[in-house]
Coordinates of C-alpha atoms in Angstrom, one line a residue:
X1 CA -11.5 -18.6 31.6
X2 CA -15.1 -17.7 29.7
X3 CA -15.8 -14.3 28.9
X4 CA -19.3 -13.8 28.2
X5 CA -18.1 -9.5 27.1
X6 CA -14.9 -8.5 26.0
X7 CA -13.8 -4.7 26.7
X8 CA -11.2 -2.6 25.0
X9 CA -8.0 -4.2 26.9
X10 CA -9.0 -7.7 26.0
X11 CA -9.2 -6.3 22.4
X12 CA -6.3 -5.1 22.7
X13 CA -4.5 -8.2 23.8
X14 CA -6.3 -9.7 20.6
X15 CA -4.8 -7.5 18.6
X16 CA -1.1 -7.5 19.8
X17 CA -1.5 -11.6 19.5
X18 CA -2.7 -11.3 16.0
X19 CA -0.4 -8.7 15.2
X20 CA 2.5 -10.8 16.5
X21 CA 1.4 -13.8 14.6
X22 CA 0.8 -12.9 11.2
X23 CA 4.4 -11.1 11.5
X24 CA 5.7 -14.5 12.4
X25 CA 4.2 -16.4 9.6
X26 CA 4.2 -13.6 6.8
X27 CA 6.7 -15.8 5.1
X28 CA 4.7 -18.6 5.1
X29 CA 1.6 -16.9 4.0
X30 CA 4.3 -15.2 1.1
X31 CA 5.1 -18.8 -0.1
X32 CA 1.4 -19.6 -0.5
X33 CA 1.2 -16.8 -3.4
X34 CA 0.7 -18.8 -6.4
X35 CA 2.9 -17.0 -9.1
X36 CA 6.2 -18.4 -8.5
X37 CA 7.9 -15.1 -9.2
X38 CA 9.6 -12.9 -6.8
X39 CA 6.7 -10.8 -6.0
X40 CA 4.7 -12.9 -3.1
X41 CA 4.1 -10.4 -0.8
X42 CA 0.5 -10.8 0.4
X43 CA 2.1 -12.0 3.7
X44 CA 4.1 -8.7 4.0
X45 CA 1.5 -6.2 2.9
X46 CA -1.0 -7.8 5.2
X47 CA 1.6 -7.8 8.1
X48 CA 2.4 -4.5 7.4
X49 CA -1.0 -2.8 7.1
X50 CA -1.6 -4.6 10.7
X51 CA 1.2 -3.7 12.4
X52 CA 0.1 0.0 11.2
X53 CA -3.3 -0.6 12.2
X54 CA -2.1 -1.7 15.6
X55 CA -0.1 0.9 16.5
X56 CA -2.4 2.9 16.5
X57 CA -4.0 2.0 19.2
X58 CA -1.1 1.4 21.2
X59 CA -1.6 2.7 25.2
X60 CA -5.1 2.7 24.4
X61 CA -6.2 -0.2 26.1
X62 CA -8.6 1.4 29.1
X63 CA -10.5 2.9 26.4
X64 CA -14.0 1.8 25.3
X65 CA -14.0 -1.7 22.5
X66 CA -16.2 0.9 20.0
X67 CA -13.3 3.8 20.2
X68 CA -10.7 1.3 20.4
X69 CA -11.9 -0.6 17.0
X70 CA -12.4 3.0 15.3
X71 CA -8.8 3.3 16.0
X72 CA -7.5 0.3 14.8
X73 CA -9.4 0.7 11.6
X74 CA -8.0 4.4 10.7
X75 CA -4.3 2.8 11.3
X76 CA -5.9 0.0 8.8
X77 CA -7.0 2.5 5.9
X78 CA -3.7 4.6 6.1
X79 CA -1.2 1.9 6.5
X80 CA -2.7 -0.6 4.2
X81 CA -0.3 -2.0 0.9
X82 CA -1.2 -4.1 -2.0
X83 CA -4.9 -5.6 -2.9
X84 CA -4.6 -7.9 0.1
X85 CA -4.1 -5.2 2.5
X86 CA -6.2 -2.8 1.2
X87 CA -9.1 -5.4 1.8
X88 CA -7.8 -6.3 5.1
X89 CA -8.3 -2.5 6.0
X90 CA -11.8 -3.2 5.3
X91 CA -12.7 -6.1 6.9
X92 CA -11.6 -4.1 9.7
X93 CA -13.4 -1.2 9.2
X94 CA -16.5 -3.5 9.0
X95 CA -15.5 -4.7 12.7
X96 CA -15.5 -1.3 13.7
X97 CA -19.4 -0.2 12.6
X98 CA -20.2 -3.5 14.4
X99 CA -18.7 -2.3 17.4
X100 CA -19.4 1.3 17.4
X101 CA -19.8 3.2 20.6
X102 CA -19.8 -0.2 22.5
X103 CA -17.9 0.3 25.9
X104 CA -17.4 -3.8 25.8
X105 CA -18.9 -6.3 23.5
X106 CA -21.8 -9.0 23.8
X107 CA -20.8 -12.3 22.0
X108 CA -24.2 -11.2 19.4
X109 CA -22.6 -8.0 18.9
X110 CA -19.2 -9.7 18.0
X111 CA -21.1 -12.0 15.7
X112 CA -22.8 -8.6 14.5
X113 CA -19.4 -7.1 13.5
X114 CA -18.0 -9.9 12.0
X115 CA -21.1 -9.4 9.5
X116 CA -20.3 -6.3 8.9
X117 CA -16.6 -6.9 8.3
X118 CA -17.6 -9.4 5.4
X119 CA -20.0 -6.6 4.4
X120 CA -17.7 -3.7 3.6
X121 CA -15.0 -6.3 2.3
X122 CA -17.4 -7.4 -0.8
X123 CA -18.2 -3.3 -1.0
X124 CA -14.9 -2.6 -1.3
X125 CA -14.3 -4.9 -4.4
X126 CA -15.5 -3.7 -7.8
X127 CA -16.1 -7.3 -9.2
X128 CA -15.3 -10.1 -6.0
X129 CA -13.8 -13.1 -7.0
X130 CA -14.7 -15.8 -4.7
X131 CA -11.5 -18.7 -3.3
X132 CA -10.1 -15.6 -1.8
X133 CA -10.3 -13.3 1.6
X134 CA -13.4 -12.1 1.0
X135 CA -14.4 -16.0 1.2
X136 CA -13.2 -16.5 3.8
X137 CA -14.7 -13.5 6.1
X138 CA -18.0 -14.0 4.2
X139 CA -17.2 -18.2 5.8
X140 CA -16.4 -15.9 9.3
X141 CA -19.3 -13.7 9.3
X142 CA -21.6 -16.9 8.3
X143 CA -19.9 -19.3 11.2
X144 CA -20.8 -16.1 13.3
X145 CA -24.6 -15.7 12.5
X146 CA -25.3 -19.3 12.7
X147 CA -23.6 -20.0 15.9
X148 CA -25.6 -20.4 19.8
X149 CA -22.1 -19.6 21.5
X150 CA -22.7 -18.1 24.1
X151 CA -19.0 -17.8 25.0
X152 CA -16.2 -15.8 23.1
X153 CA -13.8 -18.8 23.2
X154 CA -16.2 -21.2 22.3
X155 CA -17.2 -18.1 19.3
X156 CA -14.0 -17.8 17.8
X157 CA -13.1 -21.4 18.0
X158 CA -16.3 -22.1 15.7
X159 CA -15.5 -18.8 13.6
X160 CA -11.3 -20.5 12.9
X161 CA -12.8 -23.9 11.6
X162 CA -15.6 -22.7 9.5
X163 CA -12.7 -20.3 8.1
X164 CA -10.3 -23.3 8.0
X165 CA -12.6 -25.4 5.9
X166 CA -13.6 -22.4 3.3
X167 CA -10.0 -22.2 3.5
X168 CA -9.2 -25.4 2.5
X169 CA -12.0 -25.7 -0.7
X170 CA -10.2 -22.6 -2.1
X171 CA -8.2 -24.5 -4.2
X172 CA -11.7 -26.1 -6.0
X173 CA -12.8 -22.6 -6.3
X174 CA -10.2 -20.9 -8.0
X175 CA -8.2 -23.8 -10.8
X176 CA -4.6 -21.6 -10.3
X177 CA -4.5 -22.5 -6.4
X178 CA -5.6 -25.8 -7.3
X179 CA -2.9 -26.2 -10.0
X180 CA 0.0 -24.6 -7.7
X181 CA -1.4 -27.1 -4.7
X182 CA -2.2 -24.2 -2.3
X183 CA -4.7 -22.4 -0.6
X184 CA -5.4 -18.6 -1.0
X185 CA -2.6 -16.6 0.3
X186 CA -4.8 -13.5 1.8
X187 CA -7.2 -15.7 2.9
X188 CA -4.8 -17.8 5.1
X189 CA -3.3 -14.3 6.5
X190 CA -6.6 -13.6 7.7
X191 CA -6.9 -17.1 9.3
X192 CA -4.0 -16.5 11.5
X193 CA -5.4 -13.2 12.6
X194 CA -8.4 -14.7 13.4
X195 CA -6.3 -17.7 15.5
X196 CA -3.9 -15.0 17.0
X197 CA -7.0 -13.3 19.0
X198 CA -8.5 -17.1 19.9
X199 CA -5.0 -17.3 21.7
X200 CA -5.1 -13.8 23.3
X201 CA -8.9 -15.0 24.8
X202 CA -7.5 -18.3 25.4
X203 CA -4.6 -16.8 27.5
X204 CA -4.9 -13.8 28.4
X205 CA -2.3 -10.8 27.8
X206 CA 0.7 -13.2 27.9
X207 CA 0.7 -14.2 24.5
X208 CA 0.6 -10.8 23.4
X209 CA 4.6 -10.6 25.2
X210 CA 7.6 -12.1 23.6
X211 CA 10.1 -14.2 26.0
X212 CA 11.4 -11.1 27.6
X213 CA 8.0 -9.7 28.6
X214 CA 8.1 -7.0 25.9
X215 CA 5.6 -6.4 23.9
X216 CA 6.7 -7.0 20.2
X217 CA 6.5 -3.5 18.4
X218 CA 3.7 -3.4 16.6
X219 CA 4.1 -0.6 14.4
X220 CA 6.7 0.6 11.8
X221 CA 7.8 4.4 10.9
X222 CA 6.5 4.8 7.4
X223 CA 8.9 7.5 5.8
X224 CA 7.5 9.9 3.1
X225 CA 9.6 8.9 -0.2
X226 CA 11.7 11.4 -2.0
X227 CA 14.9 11.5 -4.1
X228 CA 17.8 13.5 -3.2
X229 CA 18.5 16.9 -3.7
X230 CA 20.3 19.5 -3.4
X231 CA 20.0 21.4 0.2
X232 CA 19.7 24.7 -1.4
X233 CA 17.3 23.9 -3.3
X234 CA 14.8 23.3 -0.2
X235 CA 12.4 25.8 -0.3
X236 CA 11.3 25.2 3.3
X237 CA 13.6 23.8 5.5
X238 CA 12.0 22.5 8.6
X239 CA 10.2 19.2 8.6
X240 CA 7.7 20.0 11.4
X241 CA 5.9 17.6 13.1
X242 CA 3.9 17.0 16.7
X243 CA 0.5 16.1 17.8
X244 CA -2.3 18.1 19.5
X245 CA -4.0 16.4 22.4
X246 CA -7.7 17.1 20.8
X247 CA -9.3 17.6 18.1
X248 CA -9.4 20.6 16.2
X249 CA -12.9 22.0 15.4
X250 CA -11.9 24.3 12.6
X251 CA -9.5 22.1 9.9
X252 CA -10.4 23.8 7.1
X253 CA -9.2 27.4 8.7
X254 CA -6.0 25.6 10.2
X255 CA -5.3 24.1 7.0
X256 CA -5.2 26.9 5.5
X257 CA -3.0 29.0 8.0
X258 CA -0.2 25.7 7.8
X259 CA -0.3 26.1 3.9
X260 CA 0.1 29.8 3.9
X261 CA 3.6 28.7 5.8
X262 CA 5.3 25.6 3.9
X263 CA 3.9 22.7 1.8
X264 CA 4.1 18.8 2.2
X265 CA 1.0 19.2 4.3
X266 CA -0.6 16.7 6.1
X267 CA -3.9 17.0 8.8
X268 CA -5.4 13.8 10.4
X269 CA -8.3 14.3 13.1
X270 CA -8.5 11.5 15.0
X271 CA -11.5 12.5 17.2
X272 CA -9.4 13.1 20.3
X273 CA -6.0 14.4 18.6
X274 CA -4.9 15.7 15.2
X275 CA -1.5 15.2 13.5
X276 CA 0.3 17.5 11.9
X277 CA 3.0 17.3 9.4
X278 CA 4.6 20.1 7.7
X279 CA 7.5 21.5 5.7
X280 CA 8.2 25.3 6.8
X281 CA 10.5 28.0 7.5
X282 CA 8.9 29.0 10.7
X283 CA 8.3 26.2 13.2
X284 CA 7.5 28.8 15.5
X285 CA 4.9 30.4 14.1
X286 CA 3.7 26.8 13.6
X287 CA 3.4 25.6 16.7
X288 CA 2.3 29.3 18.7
X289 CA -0.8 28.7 16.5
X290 CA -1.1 24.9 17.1
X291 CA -0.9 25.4 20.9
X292 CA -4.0 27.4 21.1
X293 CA -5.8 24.5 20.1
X294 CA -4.4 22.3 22.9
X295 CA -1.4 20.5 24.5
X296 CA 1.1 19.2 22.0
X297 CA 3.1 16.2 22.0
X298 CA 6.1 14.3 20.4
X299 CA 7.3 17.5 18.6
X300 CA 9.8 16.9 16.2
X301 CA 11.4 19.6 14.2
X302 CA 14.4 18.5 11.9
X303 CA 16.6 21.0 10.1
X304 CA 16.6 19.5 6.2
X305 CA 19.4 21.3 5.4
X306 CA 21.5 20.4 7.8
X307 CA 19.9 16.4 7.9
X308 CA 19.6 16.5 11.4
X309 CA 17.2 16.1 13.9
X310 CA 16.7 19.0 16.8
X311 CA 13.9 20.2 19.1
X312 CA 13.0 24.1 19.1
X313 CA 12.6 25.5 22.5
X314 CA 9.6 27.8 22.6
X315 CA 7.2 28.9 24.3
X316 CA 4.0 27.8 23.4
X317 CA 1.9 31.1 24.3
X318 CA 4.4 33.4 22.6
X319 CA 4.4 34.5 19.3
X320 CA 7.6 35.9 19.6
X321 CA 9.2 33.8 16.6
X322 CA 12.0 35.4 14.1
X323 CA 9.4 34.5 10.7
X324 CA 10.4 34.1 7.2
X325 CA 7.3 35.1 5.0
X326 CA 7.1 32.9 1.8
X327 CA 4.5 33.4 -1.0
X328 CA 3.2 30.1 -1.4
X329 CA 3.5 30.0 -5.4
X330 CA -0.1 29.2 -7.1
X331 CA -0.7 25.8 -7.7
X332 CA -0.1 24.4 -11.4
X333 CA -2.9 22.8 -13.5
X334 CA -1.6 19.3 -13.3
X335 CA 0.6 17.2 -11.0
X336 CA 1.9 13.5 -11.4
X337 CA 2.3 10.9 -9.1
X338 CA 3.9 7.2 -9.8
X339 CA 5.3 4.4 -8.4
X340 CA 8.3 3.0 -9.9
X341 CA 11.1 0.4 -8.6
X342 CA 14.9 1.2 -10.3
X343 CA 16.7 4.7 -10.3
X344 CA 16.8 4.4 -14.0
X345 CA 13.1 3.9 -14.1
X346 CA 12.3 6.7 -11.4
X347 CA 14.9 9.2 -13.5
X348 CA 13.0 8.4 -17.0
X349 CA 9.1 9.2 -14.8
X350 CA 10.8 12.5 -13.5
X351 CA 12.4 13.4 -16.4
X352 CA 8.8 13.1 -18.3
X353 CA 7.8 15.1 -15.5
X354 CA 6.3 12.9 -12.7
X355 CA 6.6 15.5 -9.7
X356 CA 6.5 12.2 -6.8
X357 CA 8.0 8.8 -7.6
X358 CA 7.1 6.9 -4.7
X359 CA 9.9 4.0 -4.6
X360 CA 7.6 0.5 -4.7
X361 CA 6.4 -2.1 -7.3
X362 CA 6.7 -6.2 -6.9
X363 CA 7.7 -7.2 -3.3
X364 CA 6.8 -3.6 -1.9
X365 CA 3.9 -2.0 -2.3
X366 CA 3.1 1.7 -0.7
X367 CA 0.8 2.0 1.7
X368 CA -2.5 4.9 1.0
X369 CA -0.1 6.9 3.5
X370 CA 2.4 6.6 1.6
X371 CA 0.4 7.7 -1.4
X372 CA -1.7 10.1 -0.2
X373 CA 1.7 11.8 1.3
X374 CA 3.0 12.3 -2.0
X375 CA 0.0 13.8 -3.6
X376 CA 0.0 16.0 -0.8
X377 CA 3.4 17.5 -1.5
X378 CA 2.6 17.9 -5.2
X379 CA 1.3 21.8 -5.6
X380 CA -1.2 21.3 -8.1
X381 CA -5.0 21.5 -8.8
X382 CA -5.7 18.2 -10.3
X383 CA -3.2 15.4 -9.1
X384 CA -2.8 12.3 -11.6
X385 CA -2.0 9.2 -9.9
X386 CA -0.1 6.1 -12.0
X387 CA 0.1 2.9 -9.4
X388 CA 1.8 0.8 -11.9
X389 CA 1.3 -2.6 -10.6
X390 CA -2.5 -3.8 -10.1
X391 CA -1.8 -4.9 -6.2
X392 CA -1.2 -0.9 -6.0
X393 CA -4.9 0.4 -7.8
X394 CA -6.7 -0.2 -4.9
X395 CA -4.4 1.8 -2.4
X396 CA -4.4 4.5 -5.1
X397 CA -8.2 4.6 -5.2
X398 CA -8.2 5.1 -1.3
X399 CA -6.0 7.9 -1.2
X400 CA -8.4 10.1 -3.5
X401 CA -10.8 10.5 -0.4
X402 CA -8.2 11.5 1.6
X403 CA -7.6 14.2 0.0
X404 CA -9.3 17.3 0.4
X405 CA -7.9 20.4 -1.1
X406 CA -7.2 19.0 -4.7
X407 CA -8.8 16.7 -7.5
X408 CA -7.1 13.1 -7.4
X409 CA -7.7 10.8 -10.2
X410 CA -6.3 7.4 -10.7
X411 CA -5.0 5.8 -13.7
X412 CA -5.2 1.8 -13.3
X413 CA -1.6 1.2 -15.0
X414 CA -0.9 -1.6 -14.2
X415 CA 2.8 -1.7 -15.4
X416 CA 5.5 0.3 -16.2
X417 CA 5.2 0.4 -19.4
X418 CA 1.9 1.4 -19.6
X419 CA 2.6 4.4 -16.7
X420 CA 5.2 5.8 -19.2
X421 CA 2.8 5.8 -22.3
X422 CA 0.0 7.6 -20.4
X423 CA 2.5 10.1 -19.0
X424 CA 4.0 10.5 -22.8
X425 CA 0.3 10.9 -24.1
X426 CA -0.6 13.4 -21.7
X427 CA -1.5 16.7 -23.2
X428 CA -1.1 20.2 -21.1
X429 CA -3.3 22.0 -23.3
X430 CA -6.2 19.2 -22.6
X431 CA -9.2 19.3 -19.8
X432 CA -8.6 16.6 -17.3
X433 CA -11.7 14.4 -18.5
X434 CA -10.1 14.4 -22.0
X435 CA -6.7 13.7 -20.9
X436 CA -8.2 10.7 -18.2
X437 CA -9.7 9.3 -22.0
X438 CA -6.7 10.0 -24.0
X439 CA -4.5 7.7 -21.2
X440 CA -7.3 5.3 -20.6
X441 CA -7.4 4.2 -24.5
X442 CA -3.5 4.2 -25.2
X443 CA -2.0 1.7 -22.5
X444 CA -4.8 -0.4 -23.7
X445 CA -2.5 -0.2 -26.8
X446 CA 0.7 -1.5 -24.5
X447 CA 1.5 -4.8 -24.2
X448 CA 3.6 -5.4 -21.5
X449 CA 6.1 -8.3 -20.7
X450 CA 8.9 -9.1 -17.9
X451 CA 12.1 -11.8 -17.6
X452 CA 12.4 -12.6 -14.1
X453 CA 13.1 -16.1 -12.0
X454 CA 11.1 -18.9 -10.3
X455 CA 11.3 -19.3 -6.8
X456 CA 9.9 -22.1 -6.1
X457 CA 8.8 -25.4 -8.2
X458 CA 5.1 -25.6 -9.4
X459 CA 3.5 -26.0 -12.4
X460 CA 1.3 -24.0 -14.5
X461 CA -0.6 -24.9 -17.6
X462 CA 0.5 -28.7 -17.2
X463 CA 4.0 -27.2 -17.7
X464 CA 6.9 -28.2 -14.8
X465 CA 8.5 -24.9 -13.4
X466 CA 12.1 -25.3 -11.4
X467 CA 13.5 -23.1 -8.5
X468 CA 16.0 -20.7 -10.7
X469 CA 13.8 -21.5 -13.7
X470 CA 13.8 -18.3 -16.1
X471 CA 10.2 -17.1 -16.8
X472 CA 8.9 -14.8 -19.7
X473 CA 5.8 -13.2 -18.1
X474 CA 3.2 -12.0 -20.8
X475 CA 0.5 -9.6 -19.5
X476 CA 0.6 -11.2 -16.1
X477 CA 1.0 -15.2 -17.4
X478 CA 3.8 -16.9 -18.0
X479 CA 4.6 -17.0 -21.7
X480 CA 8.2 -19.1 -22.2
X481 CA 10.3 -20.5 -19.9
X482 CA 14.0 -21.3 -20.0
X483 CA 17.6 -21.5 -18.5
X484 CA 19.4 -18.4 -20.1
X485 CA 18.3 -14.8 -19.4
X486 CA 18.5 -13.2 -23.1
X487 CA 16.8 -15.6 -24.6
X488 CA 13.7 -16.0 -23.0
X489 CA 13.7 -12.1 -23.7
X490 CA 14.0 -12.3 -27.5
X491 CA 11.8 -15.4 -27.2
X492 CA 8.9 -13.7 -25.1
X493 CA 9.2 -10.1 -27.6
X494 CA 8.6 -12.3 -30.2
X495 CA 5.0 -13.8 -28.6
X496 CA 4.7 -9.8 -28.1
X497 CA 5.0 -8.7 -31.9
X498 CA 1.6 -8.5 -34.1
X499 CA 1.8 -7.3 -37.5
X500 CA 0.5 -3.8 -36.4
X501 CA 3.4 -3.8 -33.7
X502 CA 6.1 -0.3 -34.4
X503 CA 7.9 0.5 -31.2
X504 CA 9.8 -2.5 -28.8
X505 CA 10.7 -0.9 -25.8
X506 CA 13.1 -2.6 -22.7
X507 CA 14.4 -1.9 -19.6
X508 CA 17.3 -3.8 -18.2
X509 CA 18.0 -4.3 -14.6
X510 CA 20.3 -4.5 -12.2
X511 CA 21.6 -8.0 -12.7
X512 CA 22.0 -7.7 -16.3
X513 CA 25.3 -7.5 -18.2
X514 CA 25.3 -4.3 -20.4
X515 CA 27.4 -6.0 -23.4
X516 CA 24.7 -8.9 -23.8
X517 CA 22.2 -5.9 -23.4
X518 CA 23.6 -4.4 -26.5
X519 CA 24.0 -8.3 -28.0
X520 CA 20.0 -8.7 -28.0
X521 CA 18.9 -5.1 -28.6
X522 CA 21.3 -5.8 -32.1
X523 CA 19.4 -9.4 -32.9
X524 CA 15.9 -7.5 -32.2
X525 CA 17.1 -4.7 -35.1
X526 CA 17.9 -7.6 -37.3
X527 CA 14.7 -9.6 -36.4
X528 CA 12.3 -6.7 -36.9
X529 CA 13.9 -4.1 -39.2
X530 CA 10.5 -1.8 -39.5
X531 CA 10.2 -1.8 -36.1
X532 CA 11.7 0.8 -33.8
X533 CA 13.7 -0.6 -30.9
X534 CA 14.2 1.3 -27.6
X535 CA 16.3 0.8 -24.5
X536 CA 17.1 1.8 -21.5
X537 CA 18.7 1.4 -17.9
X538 CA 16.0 0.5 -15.4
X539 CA 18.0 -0.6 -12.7
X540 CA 15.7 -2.7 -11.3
X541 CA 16.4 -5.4 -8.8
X542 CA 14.6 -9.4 -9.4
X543 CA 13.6 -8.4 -12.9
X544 CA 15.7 -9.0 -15.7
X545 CA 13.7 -6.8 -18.1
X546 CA 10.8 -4.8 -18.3
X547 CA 9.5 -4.8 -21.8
X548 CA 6.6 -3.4 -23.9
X549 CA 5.1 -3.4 -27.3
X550 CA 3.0 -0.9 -29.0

């Protein structure tokens, strides 16, 4: 089959198959991460910010290729996790300009988006660093522009070698893929997304079914994160959700009316439809109001208290509705958000008085959904947002523009220890500028360090790394390596100290055994007597420790 256009079902089809494809190989593309610490995730993330990019435009696929790639790169933006994700988002958003209000798609106007996905990818990054994924869509949007196809088959199979060869000189580009014997991880997720839609073109809608002729979900629910707590100490008790079937001219108004009755707030246009999530004590009231904007779908009102699910049957056209008038309190001055991995960690963020601790770190990243849910439920004027983990940064810096009725800012810590220092620094009585200087200059003061395992053999540095290896990581490298947990701790504090060094700070996790914990935090107060020495129960999982020294 040639296809000299391709139209919003074919698109579609391309989707699924990528979709489908990168979920089956995100292990593979995991393995090609070059630190061999349990934290290669670039398969996952990018899997994960696809699947949420694909879903949305699920039972779309009779709409136009232009509205249909507008779509797909909204899921994108809210869905995507981790650096790798974050650019994929991009990339696709790129696609989507090339493709705007396009009912189908010449082969020079796919060439054209693939352009402009390798456009807004290197606009996305502050400094690029070439050997990765934006190499290889810069090698995509080249093979595009120089190519006379005049076929989409012929297109994309020219478009998968040019990106398998960039591909494969990664390794001459960037000396730790060529030390580890690999290519770039993200770049090779993006490969298989570009050979997933060759196969849909190549075979039709087929390959976007499994064996049983079902289309493999491509979509996951992404729950808002929150600890436990008390029932009665729910202030609104009805997580309301649904969607209106248009758009809604006036958000700013509607906003306000939904905040005036609960919090947790969140308002997505999408052109045609607008969701809306919200935490309230009158449903009713919620959706009479919602329904004179036009027809609403998959309602969903679950009773927190009670943690169950139920629907409320109402009328849409009556405002007949039993209400419970809260006074929404003012909003405080400032609000915290982090991400932490660890109930002891979380309990230490809250108890400094993080508002959010969004549950992610090293194998899980949050998506900007994720994130810009939280900030949403924190009822304050200026929202400070800690990422700890630099795969998170970039999600974090999305997630200020989508959101509208606060000030967002980002602090790039980029571990725990640093996202605890700039909380401890922070001072109430300070403007926001001089408290985003205050944070910026001490975890530049931190220096952070973790004990965690090898999984898999490499080498790094001319130094031979074993499976089950233990590593001493020193801001990001590895520092020491060994065979027995405590002591590549004491051994990796000590390439910490400095003469100006005063406070050692660790946090144990789950694995480790509390008596030896006490064994080494004794040796440290021997070895470094003007020093002080802090611990604590992280309780988090693949690390051994977290440490820091100041």
């Amino acid at each position: 089959m040639t296809y000299t256009t391709i139209n919003g079902r074919d698109f579609s089809n391309m989707i699924k198959s990528a979709s489908n494809a990168l979920e089956k190989q995100k292990e593979y593309v995991n393995s090609l991460n070059v630190f061999p610490v349990p934290d290669g995730d670039t398969g996952t993330n990018m899997s994960l910010t696809f699947k949420a990019a694909a879903k949305e435009i699920e039972g779309l696929e009779n709409k136009s290729i232009g509205e249909i790639s507008k779509k797909l790169a909204k899921g994108a933006l809210m869905g995507a996790r981790g650096n790798s994700g974050v650019i994929l988002s991009q990339i696709l958003r790129g696609i989507a300009k090339g493709l705007e209000n396009k009912e189908e798609a010449t082969v020079d106007e796919v060439k054209e988006s693939f352009v402009q996905g390798s456009n807004f990818a290197y606009k996305a990054v502050m400094r690029p660093t070439e050997g990765t994924i934006l190499t290889i869509i810069r090698a995509a949007g080249e093979a595009a522009t120089c190519s006379e196809a005049e076929d989409m088959i012929e297109l994309y199979e020219e478009v998968c070698e040019e990106s398998k060869k960039m591909l494969d000189k990664t390794p001459e580009m960037l000396p730790q893929l060529k030390q580890a014997k690999v290519v770039d991880a993200g770049g090779m997720g993006l490969l298989i997304i570009l050979r997933g839609m060759l196969e849909a073109l190549k075979f039709g809608e087929d390959i976007a079914l499994n064996k049983d002729g079902e289309v493999i979900s491509s979509g996951e629910e992404f729950e808002v994160p929150g600890a436990e707590i008390d029932p009665a100490d729910i202030k609104f008790g009805y997580c309301t959700e649904f969607i209106i079937m248009n758009e809604v001219k006036d958000i700013p108004n509607f906003k306000d009316f939904l905040e005036s009755l609960g919090d947790s707030l969140v308002l997505v246009g999408l052109e045609d439809i607008t969701k809306v999530h919200v935490h309230t004590n009158d449903p009713g009231a919620v959706l009479s109001k919602a329904v004179t904007f036009g027809p609403l779908s998959k309602i969903k009102i679950e009773n927190m208290r009670e943690q169950h699910e139920s629907l409320l049957g109402i009328d849409g056209n009556s405002n007949e509705q039993a209400a419970v008038e809260e006074i929404k309190e003012e909003p405080k001055p400032f609000g915290f958000v982090t991400v932490a991995r660890g109930n002891g960690i979380a309990s230490i963020f809250r108890d400094l008085g993080v508002d959010e601790v969004i549950e992610g770190g090293q194998t899980m990243n949050p998506s900007t959904e994720d994130i810009v849910n939280s900030i949403n439920k924190v009822n304050a004027e200026v929202v400070y947002v800690l990422p700890n983990n630099k795969n998170i940064i970039m999600a974090a810096e999305l997630a200020v523009d989508l959101v509208e009725d606060k000030k967002v800012i980002v602090i790039g810590t980029k571990t725990i220890p640093q996202g605890i220092t700039a909380i401890t620094m922070f001072n109430h009585d300070g403007t926001a500028e001089e408290n985003v200087e205050t944070m910026k200059e001490v975890i530049e003061n931190v220096t952070s360090g973790e004990v965690t395992y090898a999984v898999k053999d490499t080498e790094d540095n001319g130094r031979s790394i074993k499976e089950g290896d233990i590593l001493g990581i020193k801001e990001g490298k590895i520092s020491n390596i060994g065979n027995e947990v405590y002591k590549v701790c004491k051994d990796l504090i000590a390439s910490m100290v400095n003469e100006d060094s005063e406070l050692i700070t660790i946090f144990y996790g789950e694995d480790c055994e509390e008596a030896k914990v006490d064994e080494l935090v004794g040796e440290l107060e021997e070895l470094y007597p003007e020093m002080d020495v802090q611990c604590f129960s992280g309780e988090q999982p693949l690390y051994y420790f977290i440490t820091s020294v100041e």
